[in-house]
C-alpha positions in Angstrom: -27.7 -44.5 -28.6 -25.0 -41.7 -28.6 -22.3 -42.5 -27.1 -20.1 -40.1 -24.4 -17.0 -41.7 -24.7 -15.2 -42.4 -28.6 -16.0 -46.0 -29.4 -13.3 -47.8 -28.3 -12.2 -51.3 -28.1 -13.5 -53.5 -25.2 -12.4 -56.8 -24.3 -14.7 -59.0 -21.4 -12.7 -61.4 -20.1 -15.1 -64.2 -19.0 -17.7 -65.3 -21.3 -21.2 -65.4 -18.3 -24.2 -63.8 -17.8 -22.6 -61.0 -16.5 -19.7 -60.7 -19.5 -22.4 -61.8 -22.1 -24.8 -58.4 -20.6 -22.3 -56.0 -21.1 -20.8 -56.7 -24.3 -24.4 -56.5 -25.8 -24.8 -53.5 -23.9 -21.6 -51.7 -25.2 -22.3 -53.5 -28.3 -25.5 -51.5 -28.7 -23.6 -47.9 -27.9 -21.0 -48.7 -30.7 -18.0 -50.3 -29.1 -16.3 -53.1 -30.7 -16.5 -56.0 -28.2 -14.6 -59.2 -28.0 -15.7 -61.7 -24.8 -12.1 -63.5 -23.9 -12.6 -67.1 -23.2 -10.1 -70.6 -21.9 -11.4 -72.2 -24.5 -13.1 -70.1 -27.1 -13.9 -73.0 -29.3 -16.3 -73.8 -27.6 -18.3 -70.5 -27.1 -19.1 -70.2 -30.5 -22.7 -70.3 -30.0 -23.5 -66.9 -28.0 -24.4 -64.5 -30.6 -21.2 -62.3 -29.5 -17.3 -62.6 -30.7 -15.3 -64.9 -28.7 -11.7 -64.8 -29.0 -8.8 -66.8 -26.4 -7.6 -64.6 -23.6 -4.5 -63.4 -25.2 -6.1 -62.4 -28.5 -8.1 -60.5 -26.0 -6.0 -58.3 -24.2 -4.0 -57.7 -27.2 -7.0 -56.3 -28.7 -8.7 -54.4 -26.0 -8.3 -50.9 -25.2 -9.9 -51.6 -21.8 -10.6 -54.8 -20.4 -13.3 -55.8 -18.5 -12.5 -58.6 -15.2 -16.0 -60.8 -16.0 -14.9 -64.2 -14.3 -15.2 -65.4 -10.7 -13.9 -63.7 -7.9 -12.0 -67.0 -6.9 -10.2 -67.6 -10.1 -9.6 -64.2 -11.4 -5.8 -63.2 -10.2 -4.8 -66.7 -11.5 -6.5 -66.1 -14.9 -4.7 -63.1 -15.4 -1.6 -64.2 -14.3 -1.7 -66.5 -17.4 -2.6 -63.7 -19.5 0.9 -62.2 -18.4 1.8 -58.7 -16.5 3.7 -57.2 -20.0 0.5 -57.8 -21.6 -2.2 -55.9 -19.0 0.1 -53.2 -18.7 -0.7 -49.8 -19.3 -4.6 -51.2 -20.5 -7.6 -49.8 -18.0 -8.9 -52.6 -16.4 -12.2 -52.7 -15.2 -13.0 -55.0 -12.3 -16.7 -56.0 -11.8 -15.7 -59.6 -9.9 -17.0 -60.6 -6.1 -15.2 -63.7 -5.0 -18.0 -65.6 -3.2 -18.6 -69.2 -2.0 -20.2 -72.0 -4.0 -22.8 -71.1 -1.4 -23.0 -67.4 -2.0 -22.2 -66.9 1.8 -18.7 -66.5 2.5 -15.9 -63.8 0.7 -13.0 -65.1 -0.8 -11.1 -61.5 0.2 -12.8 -61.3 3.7 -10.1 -58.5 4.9 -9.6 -57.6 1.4 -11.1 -57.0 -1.7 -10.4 -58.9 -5.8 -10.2 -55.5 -6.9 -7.4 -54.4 -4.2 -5.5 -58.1 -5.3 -5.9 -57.2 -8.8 -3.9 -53.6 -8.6 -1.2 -55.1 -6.1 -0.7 -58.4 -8.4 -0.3 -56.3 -11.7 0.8 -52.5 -10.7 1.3 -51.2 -14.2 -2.5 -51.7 -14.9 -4.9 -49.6 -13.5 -7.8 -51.1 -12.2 -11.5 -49.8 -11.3 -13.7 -51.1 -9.2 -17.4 -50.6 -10.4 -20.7 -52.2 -11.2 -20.4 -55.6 -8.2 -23.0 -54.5 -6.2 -26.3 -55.4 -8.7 -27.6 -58.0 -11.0 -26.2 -58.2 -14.5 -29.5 -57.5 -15.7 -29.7 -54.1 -13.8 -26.0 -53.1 -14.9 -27.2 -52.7 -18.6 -30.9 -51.2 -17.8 -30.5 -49.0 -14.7 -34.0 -47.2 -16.0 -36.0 -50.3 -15.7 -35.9 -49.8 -11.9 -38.4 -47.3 -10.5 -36.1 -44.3 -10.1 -32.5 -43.4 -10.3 -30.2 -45.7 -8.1 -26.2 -45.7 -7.8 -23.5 -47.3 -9.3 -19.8 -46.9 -7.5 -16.0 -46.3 -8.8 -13.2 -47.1 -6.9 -9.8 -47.0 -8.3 -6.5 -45.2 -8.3 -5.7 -43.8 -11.4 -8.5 -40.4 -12.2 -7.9 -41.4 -16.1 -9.6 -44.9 -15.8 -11.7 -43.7 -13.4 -12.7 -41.4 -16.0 -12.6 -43.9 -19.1 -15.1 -46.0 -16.7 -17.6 -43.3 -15.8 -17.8 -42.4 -19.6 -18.4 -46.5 -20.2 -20.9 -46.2 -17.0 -23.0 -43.7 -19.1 -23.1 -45.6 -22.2 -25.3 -48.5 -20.6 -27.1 -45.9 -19.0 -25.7 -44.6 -15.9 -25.5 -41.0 -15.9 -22.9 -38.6 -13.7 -24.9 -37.7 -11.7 -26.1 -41.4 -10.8 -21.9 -42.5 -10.6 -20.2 -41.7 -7.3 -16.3 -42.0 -6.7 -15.5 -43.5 -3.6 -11.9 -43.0 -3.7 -8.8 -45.3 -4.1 -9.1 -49.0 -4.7 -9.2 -49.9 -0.9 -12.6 -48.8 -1.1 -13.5 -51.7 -3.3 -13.9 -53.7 -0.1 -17.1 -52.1 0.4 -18.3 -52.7 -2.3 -18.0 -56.3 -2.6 -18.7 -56.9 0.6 -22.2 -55.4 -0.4 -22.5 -58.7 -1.7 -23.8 -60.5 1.2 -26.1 -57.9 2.0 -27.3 -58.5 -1.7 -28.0 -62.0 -1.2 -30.0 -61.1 2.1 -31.8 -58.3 0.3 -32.7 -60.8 -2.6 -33.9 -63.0 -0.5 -36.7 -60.5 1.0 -37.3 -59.8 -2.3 -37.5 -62.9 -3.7 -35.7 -61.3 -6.7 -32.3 -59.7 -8.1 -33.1 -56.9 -10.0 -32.9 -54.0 -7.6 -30.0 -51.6 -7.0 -29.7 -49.2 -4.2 -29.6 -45.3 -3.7 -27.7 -43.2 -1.6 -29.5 -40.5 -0.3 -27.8 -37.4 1.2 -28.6 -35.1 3.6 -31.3 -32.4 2.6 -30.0 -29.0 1.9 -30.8 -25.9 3.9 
């Protein structure tokens, strides 16, 4: 696979299905991966470099937000603000109930309580509103679908889109929704995921926007 950003250094914080999908993903496009973990010791069996959360960060170029909705601020609050600052972070975190039918942020968004916790480090929103197995194989679905940025900062934005392409998103599929208050919308998708899942009676579907015809 070519990739259309230089390799660069990515670290997954969380060490899930979702974490464990993109680092093989990146992986495969050339970027040196490391999946953070609590207690890495014991996640020595996944095929994939594990490392403790500091080790991390301090290794990463971006980071990627792969933990729980719930538990995220607090995990990178013990990481440390000095350490996340200045590094693109990318959020891909929902904060849901054990039941998958209530938001943690109802009247907010992780991605919104990310940026306002830790202000030095720009975060994007991107990639909440599908299955793992869909964020790494967007062509296995039967046509182009779309996958969503929100953030403040137009370099990380950027940094992301070129990351978006290398599992297979291309521009043209990526749309920018604006600043990081527009991450509510997409992880409030989530419950309409669930609903949709359950019609299904499967999670590996995205959705398409479709504009208005020309002319």
């Amino acid at each position: 696979m070519t990739t259309s950003v230089p390799l660069m250094r990515v670290g997954l914080l969380g060490t899930g299905n979702v974490a464990r999908a993109l680092a093989h993903g990146w992986s495969a496009a050339g970027h040196d991966v490391l999946l953070g973990s609590r207690h890495p010791e014991e996640r020595k069996d996944l095929g994939l470099p594990v490392a403790g959360l500091h080790e991390t960060a301090a290794h990463a170029e971006v980071l990627v937000n792969a933990t729980p909705g719930t538990v995220s601020v607090g995990l990178l609050h013990s990481i440390g603000a000095p350490a996340l600052a200045g590094t693109p972070l990318i959020d891909v975190g929902v904060g849901l109930s054990d039941d998958f039918t209530e938001l943690s942020h109802p009247n907010s968004s992780l991605g919104e309580r990310i940026q306002e916790a830790f202000p030095l480090t720009p975060v994007v929103k991107t990639l909440c509103t599908m299955d793992s197995t869909v964020m790494i194989a967007p062509d296995a679905l039967d046509g182009p679908s779309t996958v969503f940025l929100s953030g403040n900062d137009a370099d990380a934005k950027r940094t992301a889109g070129r990351l978006l392409t290398d599992l297979g998103w291309p521009p043209s599929s990526q749309l920018d929704l604006g600043g990081i208050t527009t991450a509510r919308g997409q992880e409030h998708f989530a419950l309409l995921f669930m609903g949709i899942a359950n019609g299904l009676g499967g999670h590996s579907f995205n959705i398409k926007v479709v504009d208005r015809a020309s002319g």
